[in-house]
PDB file of C-alpha atoms in Angstrom:
ATOM      1  CA  MET A   1       0.908   1.118 -39.313  1.00  0.00           C
ATOM      2  CA  GLY A   2      -0.095  -2.466 -39.963  1.00  0.00           C
ATOM      3  CA  VAL A   3      -2.837  -4.329 -38.153  1.00  0.00           C
ATOM      4  CA  GLN A   4      -1.810  -7.530 -36.422  1.00  0.00           C
ATOM      5  CA  GLU A   5      -4.049 -10.498 -37.018  1.00  0.00           C
ATOM      6  CA  GLY A   6      -5.439 -12.489 -34.136  1.00  0.00           C
ATOM      7  CA  VAL A   7      -7.487 -11.933 -31.033  1.00  0.00           C
ATOM      8  CA  HIS A   8      -6.214  -9.457 -28.463  1.00  0.00           C
ATOM      9  CA  PHE A   9      -6.816  -9.802 -24.753  1.00  0.00           C
ATOM     10  CA  GLY A  10      -6.295  -6.972 -22.278  1.00  0.00           C
ATOM     11  CA  GLU A  11      -5.124  -7.646 -18.740  1.00  0.00           C
ATOM     12  CA  VAL A  12      -5.417  -5.076 -16.013  1.00  0.00           C
ATOM     13  CA  ASN A  13      -2.115  -4.519 -14.255  1.00  0.00           C
ATOM     14  CA  LEU A  14      -3.279  -5.114 -10.683  1.00  0.00           C
ATOM     15  CA  PHE A  15      -0.630  -3.428  -8.612  1.00  0.00           C
ATOM     16  CA  VAL A  16      -0.208  -0.089  -7.014  1.00  0.00           C
ATOM     17  CA  GLN A  17       2.906   1.898  -6.394  1.00  0.00           C
ATOM     18  CA  ILE A  18       3.603   3.296  -2.982  1.00  0.00           C
ATOM     19  CA  ARG A  19       5.451   6.565  -2.521  1.00  0.00           C
ATOM     20  CA  ILE A  20       6.589   8.266   0.637  1.00  0.00           C
ATOM     21  CA  ARG A  21       6.325  11.889   1.571  1.00  0.00           C
ATOM     22  CA  VAL A  22       7.115  13.024   5.081  1.00  0.00           C
ATOM     23  CA  HIS A  23       5.923  16.112   6.962  1.00  0.00           C
ATOM     24  CA  ASP A  24       3.527  17.433   4.330  1.00  0.00           C
ATOM     25  CA  LYS A  25       0.025  18.400   5.274  1.00  0.00           C
ATOM     26  CA  ILE A  26      -2.820  16.848   3.321  1.00  0.00           C
ATOM     27  CA  GLU A  27      -3.839  20.262   1.973  1.00  0.00           C
ATOM     28  CA  ASP A  28      -0.441  20.466   0.241  1.00  0.00           C
ATOM     29  CA  LEU A  29      -0.712  17.158  -1.607  1.00  0.00           C
ATOM     30  CA  SER A  30      -2.809  16.504  -4.683  1.00  0.00           C
ATOM     31  CA  VAL A  31      -2.938  13.516  -7.017  1.00  0.00           C
ATOM     32  CA  GLU A  32      -0.617  15.274  -9.461  1.00  0.00           C
ATOM     33  CA  ASP A  33       2.066  15.796  -6.789  1.00  0.00           C
ATOM     34  CA  HIS A  34       3.120  12.137  -6.758  1.00  0.00           C
ATOM     35  CA  ARG A  35       6.034  12.788  -9.108  1.00  0.00           C
ATOM     36  CA  GLU A  36       7.851  14.650  -6.315  1.00  0.00           C
ATOM     37  CA  MET A  37       7.675  11.676  -3.942  1.00  0.00           C
ATOM     38  CA  PRO A  38      10.320   8.935  -3.999  1.00  0.00           C
ATOM     39  CA  PHE A  39       9.119   5.403  -4.736  1.00  0.00           C
ATOM     40  CA  SER A  40       8.979   3.077  -1.777  1.00  0.00           C
ATOM     41  CA  GLY A  41       7.935  -0.031  -3.668  1.00  0.00           C
ATOM     42  CA  THR A  42       4.973  -1.747  -5.236  1.00  0.00           C
ATOM     43  CA  PHE A  43       2.182  -3.934  -3.955  1.00  0.00           C
ATOM     44  CA  SER A  44       0.520  -6.546  -6.140  1.00  0.00           C
ATOM     45  CA  TYR A  45      -3.055  -7.781  -5.944  1.00  0.00           C
ATOM     46  CA  LYS A  46      -1.935 -10.829  -7.979  1.00  0.00           C
ATOM     47  CA  ASN A  47       0.145 -12.571  -5.287  1.00  0.00           C
ATOM     48  CA  ASP A  48       0.315 -12.972  -1.520  1.00  0.00           C
ATOM     49  CA  ASN A  49       3.480 -10.916  -0.949  1.00  0.00           C
ATOM     50  CA  LEU A  50       3.165  -8.436   1.901  1.00  0.00           C
ATOM     51  CA  TYR A  51       4.302  -4.831   1.717  1.00  0.00           C
ATOM     52  CA  ARG A  52       5.787  -3.830   5.102  1.00  0.00           C
ATOM     53  CA  ARG A  53       7.204  -0.402   5.946  1.00  0.00           C
ATOM     54  CA  LEU A  54       8.427   1.052   9.244  1.00  0.00           C
ATOM     55  CA  ILE A  55       6.466   4.243   9.980  1.00  0.00           C
ATOM     56  CA  GLY A  56       8.202   5.137  13.250  1.00  0.00           C
ATOM     57  CA  ASP A  57       8.309   4.200  16.939  1.00  0.00           C
ATOM     58  CA  GLY A  58       8.772   0.521  16.013  1.00  0.00           C
ATOM     59  CA  VAL A  59       5.401   0.440  14.217  1.00  0.00           C
ATOM     60  CA  HIS A  60       5.142  -1.149  10.778  1.00  0.00           C
ATOM     61  CA  MET A  61       2.382  -0.560   8.240  1.00  0.00           C
ATOM     62  CA  VAL A  62       1.520  -3.776   6.385  1.00  0.00           C
ATOM     63  CA  MET A  63      -0.459  -4.061   3.165  1.00  0.00           C
ATOM     64  CA  GLU A  64      -1.903  -7.536   2.592  1.00  0.00           C
ATOM     65  CA  ARG A  65      -4.030  -8.897  -0.263  1.00  0.00           C
ATOM     66  CA  LEU A  66      -7.419 -10.309   0.713  1.00  0.00           C
ATOM     67  CA  ASP A  67      -8.581 -11.150  -2.815  1.00  0.00           C
ATOM     68  CA  PRO A  68      -7.731 -10.021  -6.373  1.00  0.00           C
ATOM     69  CA  ASN A  69      -9.448  -6.648  -5.813  1.00  0.00           C
ATOM     70  CA  ILE A  70      -9.174  -5.874  -2.105  1.00  0.00           C
ATOM     71  CA  ALA A  71      -6.313  -5.452   0.354  1.00  0.00           C
ATOM     72  CA  LYS A  72      -6.141  -4.547   4.004  1.00  0.00           C
ATOM     73  CA  ILE A  73      -3.753  -2.167   5.685  1.00  0.00           C
ATOM     74  CA  ARG A  74      -2.857  -3.195   9.205  1.00  0.00           C
ATOM     75  CA  PHE A  75      -0.208  -2.285  11.740  1.00  0.00           C
ATOM     76  CA  GLU A  76       2.193  -4.361  13.796  1.00  0.00           C
ATOM     77  CA  VAL A  77       5.297  -4.243  15.970  1.00  0.00           C
ATOM     78  CA  GLN A  78       8.264  -6.593  15.966  1.00  0.00           C
ATOM     79  CA  HIS A  79       8.030  -9.106  18.801  1.00  0.00           C
ATOM     80  CA  PRO A  80      11.140  -8.996  21.006  1.00  0.00           C
ATOM     81  CA  VAL A  81      13.433 -12.031  20.732  1.00  0.00           C
ATOM     82  CA  ALA A  82      15.041 -13.404  23.893  1.00  0.00           C
ATOM     83  CA  GLU A  83      18.689 -12.382  24.145  1.00  0.00           C
ATOM     84  CA  ASP A  84      19.771 -15.840  25.318  1.00  0.00           C
ATOM     85  CA  THR A  85      18.699 -17.419  22.025  1.00  0.00           C
ATOM     86  CA  GLN A  86      21.772 -18.935  20.342  1.00  0.00           C
ATOM     87  CA  ALA A  87      20.235 -19.726  16.967  1.00  0.00           C
ATOM     88  CA  GLU A  88      19.044 -17.008  14.660  1.00  0.00           C
ATOM     89  CA  ALA A  89      15.341 -16.759  15.402  1.00  0.00           C
ATOM     90  CA  PRO A  90      12.807 -15.705  12.765  1.00  0.00           C
ATOM     91  CA  ILE A  91      11.405 -12.215  13.083  1.00  0.00           C
ATOM     92  CA  ILE A  92       7.941 -12.316  14.604  1.00  0.00           C
ATOM     93  CA  TYR A  93       5.511  -9.428  14.170  1.00  0.00           C
ATOM     94  CA  GLN A  94       2.613  -8.816  16.524  1.00  0.00           C
ATOM     95  CA  PRO A  95      -0.560  -7.131  15.213  1.00  0.00           C
ATOM     96  CA  ILE A  96      -1.638  -3.952  16.978  1.00  0.00           C
ATOM     97  CA  GLN A  97      -4.601  -1.636  16.687  1.00  0.00           C
ATOM     98  CA  ILE A  98      -4.414   1.264  14.261  1.00  0.00           C
ATOM     99  CA  PRO A  99      -2.062   3.683  16.032  1.00  0.00           C
ATOM    100  CA  GLU A 100      -3.419   6.883  17.526  1.00  0.00           C
ATOM    101  CA  GLY A 101      -3.446   9.680  14.957  1.00  0.00           C
ATOM    102  CA  VAL A 102      -3.072   7.379  11.917  1.00  0.00           C
ATOM    103  CA  THR A 103      -5.813   7.696   9.305  1.00  0.00           C
ATOM    104  CA  LEU A 104      -6.289   6.427   5.783  1.00  0.00           C
ATOM    105  CA  ILE A 105      -8.300   8.552   3.379  1.00  0.00           C
ATOM    106  CA  VAL A 106      -9.384   8.367  -0.235  1.00  0.00           C
ATOM    107  CA  ALA A 107      -7.158  10.835  -2.128  1.00  0.00           C
ATOM    108  CA  ASP A 108      -8.771  14.035  -3.439  1.00  0.00           C
ATOM    109  CA  SER A 109     -11.911  13.521  -1.364  1.00  0.00           C
ATOM    110  CA  ALA A 110     -10.731  13.430   2.255  1.00  0.00           C
ATOM    111  CA  ILE A 111     -13.272  10.640   2.837  1.00  0.00           C
ATOM    112  CA  PRO A 112     -11.963   8.038   5.294  1.00  0.00           C
ATOM    113  CA  ALA A 113     -11.264   4.616   3.787  1.00  0.00           C
ATOM    114  CA  ALA A 114     -13.307   1.658   5.034  1.00  0.00           C
ATOM    115  CA  ARG A 115     -12.168   0.744   8.516  1.00  0.00           C
ATOM    116  CA  ILE A 116     -12.862  -2.519  10.324  1.00  0.00           C
ATOM    117  CA  GLY A 117     -13.058  -1.551  13.981  1.00  0.00           C
ATOM    118  CA  ASN A 118      -9.653  -0.352  15.105  1.00  0.00           C
ATOM    119  CA  ALA A 119      -7.867  -3.356  13.564  1.00  0.00           C
ATOM    120  CA  PHE A 120      -7.318  -2.452   9.899  1.00  0.00           C
ATOM    121  CA  CYS A 121      -8.481  -0.497   6.842  1.00  0.00           C
ATOM    122  CA  ILE A 122      -9.705  -1.830   3.503  1.00  0.00           C
ATOM    123  CA  VAL A 123      -8.456  -0.555   0.122  1.00  0.00           C
ATOM    124  CA  THR A 124      -9.022  -1.558  -3.504  1.00  0.00           C
ATOM    125  CA  TRP A 125      -6.722  -1.403  -6.508  1.00  0.00           C
ATOM    126  CA  ILE A 126      -9.117   1.040  -8.160  1.00  0.00           C
ATOM    127  CA  GLY A 127      -8.698   3.881  -5.666  1.00  0.00           C
ATOM    128  CA  ASN A 128      -5.887   6.212  -4.598  1.00  0.00           C
ATOM    129  CA  TYR A 129      -5.238   6.700  -0.890  1.00  0.00           C
ATOM    130  CA  LEU A 130      -3.243   8.771   1.577  1.00  0.00           C
ATOM    131  CA  VAL A 131      -1.937   7.386   4.865  1.00  0.00           C
ATOM    132  CA  LEU A 132      -1.705  10.201   7.415  1.00  0.00           C
ATOM    133  CA  ARG A 133      -0.197  10.427  10.873  1.00  0.00           C
ATOM    134  CA  GLY A 134      -1.111  13.479  12.894  1.00  0.00           C
ATOM    135  CA  GLY A 135      -2.324  15.174   9.700  1.00  0.00           C
ATOM    136  CA  ASN A 136       1.028  14.631   7.939  1.00  0.00           C
ATOM    137  CA  VAL A 137       1.195  12.462   4.822  1.00  0.00           C
ATOM    138  CA  LEU A 138       3.262   9.313   5.388  1.00  0.00           C
ATOM    139  CA  PHE A 139       2.383   7.422   2.210  1.00  0.00           C
ATOM    140  CA  ARG A 140       0.488   7.902  -0.995  1.00  0.00           C
ATOM    141  CA  ILE A 141      -0.891   4.686  -2.454  1.00  0.00           C
ATOM    142  CA  PHE A 142      -1.971   5.074  -6.049  1.00  0.00           C
ATOM    143  CA  ASN A 143      -3.166   2.940  -8.907  1.00  0.00           C
ATOM    144  CA  GLN A 144      -1.072   3.241 -12.048  1.00  0.00           C
ATOM    145  CA  GLN A 145      -4.088   2.655 -14.269  1.00  0.00           C
ATOM    146  CA  SER A 146      -2.147   0.721 -16.849  1.00  0.00           C
ATOM    147  CA  GLN A 147      -2.923  -2.389 -18.856  1.00  0.00           C
ATOM    148  CA  ALA A 148      -0.834  -5.111 -20.453  1.00  0.00           C
ATOM    149  CA  ILE A 149      -1.835  -6.445 -23.861  1.00  0.00           C
ATOM    150  CA  GLN A 150      -1.446 -10.136 -24.705  1.00  0.00           C
ATOM    151  CA  LEU A 151      -1.763 -11.721 -28.128  1.00  0.00           C
ATOM    152  CA  ALA A 152      -3.537 -15.038 -28.522  1.00  0.00           C
ATOM    153  CA  GLU A 153      -1.372 -17.569 -30.260  1.00  0.00           C
TER     154      GLU A 153
END
């Protein structure tokens, strides 16, 4: 193996992958179990794209970047559009409080994630989290712990 000349810079890959698992109790899910869960998408801490997923009863979970290290998880419902509207109206979402029975915990510790009142929860790209509803796992949010390597020119 040869050694490449030049300076090497590492860049942390700041995104998490989100997987879904329905109707499993928290006791049945460990960090290693994520391979059984289908991917639902990714969320990046490097841009302002939202991750939105319907969790039932018209309620959407939304993951939104606050800064390069922190995101918030909030909940919202789709605002009804008047039926007499001729033109295609944009979809409007209305924020709601964290739904009854929904909790967000740090994976493998069962410690609740930081919660700001009943409005939203705070997560970081460093941690792994479980979103629960009535004790059942809805989502597992985990950091891939990978890095990209860039060569200086």
